[in-house]
PDB file of C-alpha atoms and ligand atoms in Angstrom:
ATOM      1  CA  MET S   1      -2.561 -14.900  28.245  1.00 88.00           C
ATOM      2  CA  ARG S   2      -3.568 -11.832  26.185  1.00 95.00           C
ATOM      3  CA  GLN S   3      -3.570 -12.651  22.485  1.00 98.00           C
ATOM      4  CA  LEU S   4      -1.349 -10.766  20.043  1.00 98.00           C
ATOM      5  CA  VAL S   5      -2.652  -9.813  16.603  1.00 98.00           C
ATOM      6  CA  ALA S   6       0.213  -8.569  14.436  1.00 98.00           C
ATOM      7  CA  GLY S   7      -0.100  -7.209  10.908  1.00 98.00           C
ATOM      8  CA  ASN S   8       2.712  -7.834   8.442  1.00 98.00           C
ATOM      9  CA  TRP S   9       2.493  -5.329   5.601  1.00 98.00           C
ATOM     10  CA  LYS S  10       5.420  -7.014   3.800  1.00 98.00           C
ATOM     11  CA  MET S  11       6.743  -4.927   0.865  1.00 98.00           C
ATOM     12  CA  ASN S  12       3.526  -2.927   0.646  1.00 98.00           C
ATOM     13  CA  GLY S  13       2.819   0.623   1.644  1.00 98.00           C
ATOM     14  CA  LEU S  14       3.651   4.194   0.710  1.00 98.00           C
ATOM     15  CA  GLY S  15       3.110   7.248   2.884  1.00 98.00           C
ATOM     16  CA  ALA S  16      -0.537   7.557   1.861  1.00 98.00           C
ATOM     17  CA  ASP S  17      -1.238   4.062   3.193  1.00 98.00           C
ATOM     18  CA  LEU S  18      -0.536   5.228   6.734  1.00 98.00           C
ATOM     19  CA  ALA S  19      -4.162   6.375   6.698  1.00 98.00           C
ATOM     20  CA  GLU S  20      -4.937   2.680   7.389  1.00 98.00           C
ATOM     21  CA  LEU S  21      -2.827   2.869  10.538  1.00 98.00           C
ATOM     22  CA  GLU S  22      -4.518   6.089  11.597  1.00 98.00           C
ATOM     23  CA  ALA S  23      -7.894   4.364  11.155  1.00 98.00           C
ATOM     24  CA  LEU S  24      -6.970   1.667  13.708  1.00 98.00           C
ATOM     25  CA  LYS S  25      -6.386   4.120  16.540  1.00 98.00           C
ATOM     26  CA  PRO S  26      -9.946   4.803  17.738  1.00 97.00           C
ATOM     27  CA  ALA S  27     -10.559   1.059  18.293  1.00 96.00           C
ATOM     28  CA  MET S  28      -7.390   0.411  20.271  1.00 97.00           C
ATOM     29  CA  PRO S  29      -8.578   1.331  23.786  1.00 95.00           C
ATOM     30  CA  GLY S  30     -11.319  -1.313  23.504  1.00 94.00           C
ATOM     31  CA  ALA S  31      -9.177  -4.048  21.942  1.00 96.00           C
ATOM     32  CA  ALA S  32      -9.114  -7.309  23.895  1.00 96.00           C
ATOM     33  CA  CYS S  33      -5.746  -8.254  22.410  1.00 97.00           C
ATOM     34  CA  GLU S  34      -2.333  -6.692  21.965  1.00 97.00           C
ATOM     35  CA  VAL S  35      -2.043  -5.216  18.464  1.00 98.00           C
ATOM     36  CA  ALA S  36       1.060  -4.539  16.392  1.00 98.00           C
ATOM     37  CA  VAL S  37       1.548  -3.304  12.837  1.00 98.00           C
ATOM     38  CA  CYS S  38       4.763  -4.119  10.992  1.00 98.00           C
ATOM     39  CA  PRO S  39       5.076  -1.713   8.037  1.00 98.00           C
ATOM     40  CA  PRO S  40       8.071  -1.644   5.710  1.00 98.00           C
ATOM     41  CA  ALA S  41      11.150  -0.091   7.340  1.00 98.00           C
ATOM     42  CA  THR S  42      10.796   3.019   5.149  1.00 98.00           C
ATOM     43  CA  LEU S  43       7.501   3.874   6.876  1.00 98.00           C
ATOM     44  CA  LEU S  44       8.402   2.997  10.437  1.00 98.00           C
ATOM     45  CA  ALA S  45       9.385   6.445  11.700  1.00 98.00           C
ATOM     46  CA  ARG S  46       6.383   8.105  10.048  1.00 98.00           C
ATOM     47  CA  ALA S  47       4.159   5.317  11.363  1.00 98.00           C
ATOM     48  CA  ALA S  48       5.443   5.969  14.884  1.00 98.00           C
ATOM     49  CA  TRP S  49       4.570   9.636  14.516  1.00 98.00           C
ATOM     50  CA  ILE S  50       1.035   8.722  13.421  1.00 98.00           C
ATOM     51  CA  ALA S  51       0.514   5.892  15.920  1.00 97.00           C
ATOM     52  CA  LYS S  52       1.625   8.126  18.825  1.00 95.00           C
ATOM     53  CA  GLY S  53       1.846   5.026  21.023  1.00 93.00           C
ATOM     54  CA  ALA S  54      -1.787   4.030  20.403  1.00 96.00           C
ATOM     55  CA  VAL S  55      -0.756   1.164  18.088  1.00 98.00           C
ATOM     56  CA  ALA S  56       2.462  -0.765  18.667  1.00 98.00           C
ATOM     57  CA  LEU S  57       4.816  -1.124  15.692  1.00 98.00           C
ATOM     58  CA  GLY S  58       7.254  -3.731  14.528  1.00 98.00           C
ATOM     59  CA  GLY S  59       9.913  -4.419  11.943  1.00 98.00           C
ATOM     60  CA  GLN S  60       9.703  -7.285   9.448  1.00 98.00           C
ATOM     61  CA  ASP S  61      13.319  -8.427   9.782  1.00 98.00           C
ATOM     62  CA  CYS S  62      16.570  -7.255  11.347  1.00 98.00           C
ATOM     63  CA  HIS S  63      20.284  -7.875  10.952  1.00 98.00           C
ATOM     64  CA  ALA S  64      22.016  -9.740  13.758  1.00 98.00           C
ATOM     65  CA  GLU S  65      24.644  -7.018  14.203  1.00 98.00           C
ATOM     66  CA  ALA S  66      23.888  -3.656  15.823  1.00 98.00           C
ATOM     67  CA  ALA S  67      25.732  -1.613  13.160  1.00 98.00           C
ATOM     68  CA  GLY S  68      28.382  -1.966  10.491  1.00 98.00           C
ATOM     69  CA  ALA S  69      29.170  -2.454   6.817  1.00 98.00           C
ATOM     70  CA  PHE S  70      26.006  -4.324   5.818  1.00 98.00           C
ATOM     71  CA  THR S  71      24.622  -2.326   2.900  1.00 98.00           C
ATOM     72  CA  GLY S  72      20.860  -2.343   2.723  1.00 97.00           C
ATOM     73  CA  ASP S  73      20.317  -4.035   6.076  1.00 98.00           C
ATOM     74  CA  VAL S  74      18.541  -2.650   9.120  1.00 98.00           C
ATOM     75  CA  SER S  75      19.542  -3.465  12.698  1.00 98.00           C
ATOM     76  CA  ALA S  76      17.233  -4.168  15.605  1.00 98.00           C
ATOM     77  CA  GLU S  77      18.597  -1.042  17.295  1.00 98.00           C
ATOM     78  CA  MET S  78      17.568   1.027  14.257  1.00 98.00           C
ATOM     79  CA  LEU S  79      14.050  -0.433  14.369  1.00 98.00           C
ATOM     80  CA  LYS S  80      13.805   0.360  18.057  1.00 98.00           C
ATOM     81  CA  ASP S  81      15.083   3.875  17.445  1.00 98.00           C
ATOM     82  CA  ALA S  82      12.458   4.373  14.712  1.00 98.00           C
ATOM     83  CA  GLY S  83       9.652   3.377  17.078  1.00 98.00           C
ATOM     84  CA  ALA S  84       9.339  -0.426  16.892  1.00 98.00           C
ATOM     85  CA  ALA S  85       8.505  -2.626  19.870  1.00 98.00           C
ATOM     86  CA  TYR S  86       8.418  -5.921  17.929  1.00 98.00           C
ATOM     87  CA  VAL S  87      10.304  -7.539  15.081  1.00 98.00           C
ATOM     88  CA  ILE S  88       9.373 -10.526  12.936  1.00 98.00           C
ATOM     89  CA  VAL S  89      12.324 -12.864  12.365  1.00 98.00           C
ATOM     90  CA  GLY S  90      12.582 -15.986  10.222  1.00 98.00           C
ATOM     91  CA  HIS S  91       9.497 -15.301   8.124  1.00 98.00           C
ATOM     92  CA  SER S  92       9.244 -18.016   5.466  1.00 97.00           C
ATOM     93  CA  GLU S  93       9.732 -15.381   2.750  1.00 97.00           C
ATOM     94  CA  ARG S  94      13.077 -14.489   4.350  1.00 98.00           C
ATOM     95  CA  ARG S  95      13.993 -18.157   4.684  1.00 97.00           C
ATOM     96  CA  GLN S  96      12.915 -18.881   1.082  1.00 96.00           C
ATOM     97  CA  TYR S  97      14.087 -15.809  -0.860  1.00 97.00           C
ATOM     98  CA  HIS S  98      17.087 -14.825   1.246  1.00 97.00           C
ATOM     99  CA  GLY S  99      18.261 -18.287   2.263  1.00 97.00           C
ATOM    100  CA  GLU S 100      18.053 -17.568   5.974  1.00 98.00           C
ATOM    101  CA  THR S 101      19.044 -20.499   8.137  1.00 98.00           C
ATOM    102  CA  ASP S 102      17.767 -21.451  11.578  1.00 98.00           C
ATOM    103  CA  ALA S 103      21.082 -20.274  13.084  1.00 98.00           C
ATOM    104  CA  GLN S 104      20.722 -16.852  11.451  1.00 98.00           C
ATOM    105  CA  VAL S 105      17.139 -16.596  12.689  1.00 98.00           C
ATOM    106  CA  ALA S 106      18.280 -17.421  16.221  1.00 98.00           C
ATOM    107  CA  ALA S 107      20.966 -14.707  15.990  1.00 98.00           C
ATOM    108  CA  LYS S 108      18.323 -12.231  14.827  1.00 98.00           C
ATOM    109  CA  ALA S 109      16.092 -13.119  17.781  1.00 98.00           C
ATOM    110  CA  GLN S 110      19.015 -12.423  20.104  1.00 98.00           C
ATOM    111  CA  ALA S 111      19.616  -9.122  18.311  1.00 98.00           C
ATOM    112  CA  ALA S 112      15.966  -8.221  18.849  1.00 98.00           C
ATOM    113  CA  TRP S 113      16.292  -8.827  22.603  1.00 98.00           C
ATOM    114  CA  ARG S 114      19.581  -6.891  22.752  1.00 98.00           C
ATOM    115  CA  ALA S 115      17.705  -3.893  21.324  1.00 98.00           C
ATOM    116  CA  GLY S 116      14.745  -4.346  23.651  1.00 98.00           C
ATOM    117  CA  LEU S 117      12.346  -5.677  20.999  1.00 98.00           C
ATOM    118  CA  HIS S 118       9.866  -8.558  21.307  1.00 98.00           C
ATOM    119  CA  ALA S 119      10.820 -11.195  18.733  1.00 98.00           C
ATOM    120  CA  ILE S 120       8.143 -12.933  16.663  1.00 99.00           C
ATOM    121  CA  ILE S 121       9.972 -16.056  15.476  1.00 98.00           C
ATOM    122  CA  CYS S 122       8.306 -17.707  12.465  1.00 98.00           C
ATOM    123  CA  ILE S 123       8.295 -21.407  11.715  1.00 98.00           C
ATOM    124  CA  GLY S 124       6.235 -23.591   9.390  1.00 98.00           C
ATOM    125  CA  GLU S 125       6.372 -26.380   6.867  1.00 97.00           C
ATOM    126  CA  SER S 126       5.997 -26.334   3.080  1.00 95.00           C
ATOM    127  CA  GLU S 127       3.194 -28.110   1.257  1.00 94.00           C
ATOM    128  CA  ALA S 128       5.537 -30.889   0.126  1.00 95.00           C
ATOM    129  CA  GLN S 129       6.762 -31.396   3.683  1.00 96.00           C
ATOM    130  CA  ARG S 130       3.179 -31.609   4.965  1.00 94.00           C
ATOM    131  CA  ASP S 131       2.151 -33.992   2.188  1.00 93.00           C
ATOM    132  CA  SER S 132       5.039 -36.282   3.020  1.00 96.00           C
ATOM    133  CA  GLY S 133       4.126 -36.331   6.703  1.00 95.00           C
ATOM    134  CA  GLN S 134       7.108 -34.260   7.875  1.00 96.00           C
ATOM    135  CA  ALA S 135       5.283 -31.169   9.209  1.00 97.00           C
ATOM    136  CA  SER S 136       5.765 -31.977  12.897  1.00 97.00           C
ATOM    137  CA  GLU S 137       9.418 -32.873  12.478  1.00 98.00           C
ATOM    138  CA  ILE S 138      10.131 -29.698  10.467  1.00 98.00           C
ATOM    139  CA  CYS S 139       8.570 -27.477  13.135  1.00 98.00           C
ATOM    140  CA  HIS S 140      10.455 -29.344  15.860  1.00 98.00           C
ATOM    141  CA  ARG S 141      13.726 -28.836  14.013  1.00 98.00           C
ATOM    142  CA  GLN S 142      13.012 -25.138  13.383  1.00 98.00           C
ATOM    143  CA  ILE S 143      12.283 -24.585  17.080  1.00 98.00           C
ATOM    144  CA  GLU S 144      15.499 -26.349  18.074  1.00 98.00           C
ATOM    145  CA  GLY S 145      17.485 -24.233  15.618  1.00 98.00           C
ATOM    146  CA  SER S 146      15.721 -20.861  15.634  1.00 98.00           C
ATOM    147  CA  VAL S 147      14.604 -20.346  19.228  1.00 98.00           C
ATOM    148  CA  PRO S 148      17.493 -19.418  21.548  1.00 98.00           C
ATOM    149  CA  LEU S 149      17.482 -20.856  25.065  1.00 98.00           C
ATOM    150  CA  GLU S 150      16.929 -17.396  26.597  1.00 98.00           C
ATOM    151  CA  ALA S 151      13.442 -17.157  25.028  1.00 98.00           C
ATOM    152  CA  ASP S 152      10.499 -16.625  27.352  1.00 98.00           C
ATOM    153  CA  GLY S 153       7.038 -15.100  27.227  1.00 98.00           C
ATOM    154  CA  ALA S 154       8.309 -11.590  27.920  1.00 98.00           C
ATOM    155  CA  ASN S 155      10.659 -11.481  24.932  1.00 98.00           C
ATOM    156  CA  THR S 156       9.280 -13.907  22.343  1.00 98.00           C
ATOM    157  CA  ALA S 157       6.229 -15.132  20.453  1.00 98.00           C
ATOM    158  CA  ILE S 158       6.296 -18.005  17.964  1.00 98.00           C
ATOM    159  CA  ALA S 159       4.314 -17.686  14.733  1.00 98.00           C
ATOM    160  CA  TYR S 160       3.297 -21.004  13.203  1.00 98.00           C
ATOM    161  CA  GLU S 161       2.779 -20.266   9.519  1.00 97.00           C
ATOM    162  CA  PRO S 162       2.348 -23.219   7.177  1.00 96.00           C
ATOM    163  CA  ILE S 163       3.992 -21.906   4.015  1.00 95.00           C
ATOM    164  CA  TRP S 164       1.262 -23.305   1.774  1.00 92.00           C
ATOM    165  CA  ALA S 165      -1.314 -21.177   3.619  1.00 93.00           C
ATOM    166  CA  ILE S 166       0.532 -17.861   3.308  1.00 91.00           C
ATOM    167  CA  GLY S 167      -1.046 -15.509   0.796  1.00 88.00           C
ATOM    168  CA  THR S 168      -2.807 -18.394  -0.938  1.00 90.00           C
ATOM    169  CA  GLY S 169      -6.277 -18.138   0.566  1.00 86.00           C
ATOM    170  CA  LYS S 170      -5.821 -21.736   1.829  1.00 86.00           C
ATOM    171  CA  THR S 171      -6.145 -22.005   5.591  1.00 83.00           C
ATOM    172  CA  ALA S 172      -5.204 -24.997   7.683  1.00 88.00           C
ATOM    173  CA  THR S 173      -8.224 -26.700   9.247  1.00 94.00           C
ATOM    174  CA  CYS S 174      -8.986 -25.905  12.859  1.00 96.00           C
ATOM    175  CA  ASP S 175      -8.053 -29.487  13.772  1.00 96.00           C
ATOM    176  CA  ASP S 176      -4.694 -29.145  12.020  1.00 95.00           C
ATOM    177  CA  ILE S 177      -3.984 -25.800  13.686  1.00 97.00           C
ATOM    178  CA  ALA S 178      -4.917 -27.083  17.147  1.00 97.00           C
ATOM    179  CA  ALA S 179      -2.827 -30.226  16.675  1.00 97.00           C
ATOM    180  CA  MET S 180       0.225 -28.309  15.462  1.00 97.00           C
ATOM    181  CA  HIS S 181      -0.010 -25.727  18.250  1.00 98.00           C
ATOM    182  CA  ARG S 182      -0.136 -28.620  20.769  1.00 98.00           C
ATOM    183  CA  HIS S 183       2.928 -30.120  19.140  1.00 98.00           C
ATOM    184  CA  ILE S 184       4.779 -26.773  19.144  1.00 98.00           C
ATOM    185  CA  ARG S 185       3.910 -26.266  22.823  1.00 98.00           C
ATOM    186  CA  GLY S 186       5.451 -29.655  23.551  1.00 98.00           C
ATOM    187  CA  CYS S 187       8.603 -28.736  21.607  1.00 98.00           C
ATOM    188  CA  LEU S 188       8.908 -25.441  23.522  1.00 98.00           C
ATOM    189  CA  VAL S 189       8.553 -27.217  26.873  1.00 98.00           C
ATOM    190  CA  GLU S 190      11.174 -29.759  25.802  1.00 98.00           C
ATOM    191  CA  ARG S 191      13.579 -26.998  24.734  1.00 98.00           C
ATOM    192  CA  LEU S 192      12.974 -24.270  27.318  1.00 98.00           C
ATOM    193  CA  GLY S 193      11.280 -25.933  30.276  1.00 98.00           C
ATOM    194  CA  PRO S 194       8.456 -24.420  32.349  1.00 97.00           C
ATOM    195  CA  LYS S 195       9.239 -20.793  31.413  1.00 96.00           C
ATOM    196  CA  SER S 196       8.012 -21.586  27.908  1.00 97.00           C
ATOM    197  CA  ALA S 197       4.438 -21.575  29.223  1.00 96.00           C
ATOM    198  CA  GLY S 198       4.259 -17.786  28.748  1.00 97.00           C
ATOM    199  CA  ILE S 199       5.271 -17.864  25.080  1.00 98.00           C
ATOM    200  CA  ARG S 200       2.354 -17.123  22.769  1.00 98.00           C
ATOM    201  CA  ILE S 201       2.000 -19.282  19.680  1.00 98.00           C
ATOM    202  CA  LEU S 202       0.424 -17.218  16.898  1.00 98.00           C
ATOM    203  CA  TYR S 203      -1.167 -18.744  13.812  1.00 97.00           C
ATOM    204  CA  GLY S 204      -0.521 -17.208  10.415  1.00 97.00           C
ATOM    205  CA  GLY S 205      -1.707 -18.092   6.925  1.00 96.00           C
ATOM    206  CA  SER S 206      -4.638 -16.415   5.169  1.00 94.00           C
ATOM    207  CA  VAL S 207      -6.266 -15.256   8.405  1.00 96.00           C
ATOM    208  CA  LYS S 208      -9.150 -12.976   7.431  1.00 97.00           C
ATOM    209  CA  PRO S 209     -12.333 -11.587   8.980  1.00 98.00           C
ATOM    210  CA  ALA S 210     -14.313 -14.662   7.877  1.00 97.00           C
ATOM    211  CA  ASN S 211     -12.106 -17.207   9.685  1.00 96.00           C
ATOM    212  CA  ALA S 212     -10.466 -15.209  12.485  1.00 98.00           C
ATOM    213  CA  ALA S 213     -12.999 -15.978  15.224  1.00 97.00           C
ATOM    214  CA  GLU S 214     -12.805 -19.757  14.865  1.00 97.00           C
ATOM    215  CA  ILE S 215      -9.009 -19.727  14.682  1.00 97.00           C
ATOM    216  CA  LEU S 216      -8.518 -17.334  17.596  1.00 98.00           C
ATOM    217  CA  ALA S 217     -10.900 -19.422  19.741  1.00 97.00           C
ATOM    218  CA  LEU S 218      -8.734 -22.554  19.449  1.00 97.00           C
ATOM    219  CA  ASP S 219      -6.781 -23.883  22.413  1.00 94.00           C
ATOM    220  CA  ASP S 220      -3.271 -22.499  22.593  1.00 96.00           C
ATOM    221  CA  VAL S 221      -3.679 -20.072  19.716  1.00 98.00           C
ATOM    222  CA  GLY S 222      -2.066 -17.022  21.269  1.00 98.00           C
ATOM    223  CA  GLY S 223      -2.946 -14.671  18.448  1.00 98.00           C
ATOM    224  CA  ALA S 224      -2.453 -14.245  14.716  1.00 98.00           C
ATOM    225  CA  LEU S 225       0.164 -12.999  12.290  1.00 98.00           C
ATOM    226  CA  VAL S 226      -1.792 -11.442   9.450  1.00 98.00           C
ATOM    227  CA  GLY S 227      -0.446 -10.527   6.023  1.00 97.00           C
ATOM    228  CA  GLY S 228      -2.849  -9.449   3.281  1.00 97.00           C
ATOM    229  CA  ALA S 229      -5.796  -8.766   5.571  1.00 98.00           C
ATOM    230  CA  SER S 230      -3.753  -6.324   7.666  1.00 98.00           C
ATOM    231  CA  LEU S 231      -3.414  -3.849   4.788  1.00 98.00           C
ATOM    232  CA  LYS S 232      -6.960  -2.522   5.102  1.00 98.00           C
ATOM    233  CA  ALA S 233      -7.984  -1.168   8.499  1.00 98.00           C
ATOM    234  CA  GLN S 234     -11.525  -2.449   8.161  1.00 98.00           C
ATOM    235  CA  ASP S 235     -10.381  -6.066   7.701  1.00 98.00           C
ATOM    236  CA  PHE S 236      -7.659  -5.850  10.334  1.00 98.00           C
ATOM    237  CA  LEU S 237     -10.090  -4.339  12.841  1.00 98.00           C
ATOM    238  CA  ALA S 238     -12.521  -7.206  12.229  1.00 98.00           C
ATOM    239  CA  ILE S 239      -9.730  -9.691  13.039  1.00 98.00           C
ATOM    240  CA  ILE S 240      -8.768  -7.729  16.159  1.00 98.00           C
ATOM    241  CA  ALA S 241     -12.413  -7.789  17.252  1.00 97.00           C
ATOM    242  CA  ALA S 242     -12.411 -11.590  16.944  1.00 97.00           C
ATOM    243  CA  ALA S 243      -9.650 -12.001  19.564  1.00 97.00           C
ATOM    244  CA  ARG S 244     -10.495 -13.870  22.755  1.00 92.00           C
ATOM    245  CA  LYS S 245     -11.831 -11.595  25.462  1.00 84.00           C
ATOM    246  CA  THR S 246      -9.884 -13.193  28.337  1.00 69.00           C
TER     247      THR S 246
HETATM  248  C1  PEP A 301       2.280 -13.616   6.568  1.00 91.82           C
HETATM  249  O1  PEP A 301       2.906 -13.122   5.657  1.00 91.82           O
HETATM  250  O2  PEP A 301       2.815 -13.718   7.668  1.00 91.82           O
HETATM  251  C2  PEP A 301       0.919 -14.081   6.312  1.00 91.82           C
HETATM  252  C3  PEP A 301       0.367 -14.851   7.191  1.00 91.82           C
HETATM  253  O3  PEP A 301       0.312 -13.672   5.130  1.00 91.82           O
HETATM  254  P1  PEP A 301      -1.229 -13.876   4.703  1.00 91.82           P
HETATM  255  O4  PEP A 301      -2.074 -13.537   5.903  1.00 91.82           O
HETATM  256  O5  PEP A 301      -1.439 -12.951   3.572  1.00 91.82           O
HETATM  257  O6  PEP A 301      -1.386 -15.317   4.338  1.00 91.82           O
END
């Protein structure tokens, strides 16, 4: 399975920052993994013009409806129209700051597929949940609630992002990551059956050049979702270069 390294720019980036996207292009023909950059929606169309197909693009969220009276929202169809091939749904910052529920995340994944986008469905436990021994159960519950039964490897990736590791500089240990990815694989098989084998499970949470190689080498790590370290081309390229060669 080819790994996917996706950069989540979050609410960062003005037009001038698209120079970082431009700087990724020369390395793309030699990349061992699939690469996607998810800039803010305001930059997507300009990013598509710069990427010219050399770097795939994604949105950071979408509404479940295709169009309508939803002021400020962006639909999956709009992302696709602006040049996206992927969309992140259920990021912990959406769940935390916008109160998104598992059911809403599942509806957004279905919207992504309706528009022809690959959904990156995020799950992950908080620090308190991990400390109280609930991490596995939380991820199981989020998969049951957020991953629709039509998910397969062609339309979906899962991003396991322990909330306490996002933007904090704290990374889960390799043993913890490997154990949780094994657990998530089991949950996907239980929910979706054999077709779940093609679904990549990305790790996210303070992935950076210094730790990318050891994380991306772990069993059943299908790639990485990268926040802060995706903002600078030099760092993001170092992570891309650490992807597994097979
Ligand atoms: C993220 O926002 O998905 C993320 C993993 O952020 P960071 O890499 O900055 O921890």
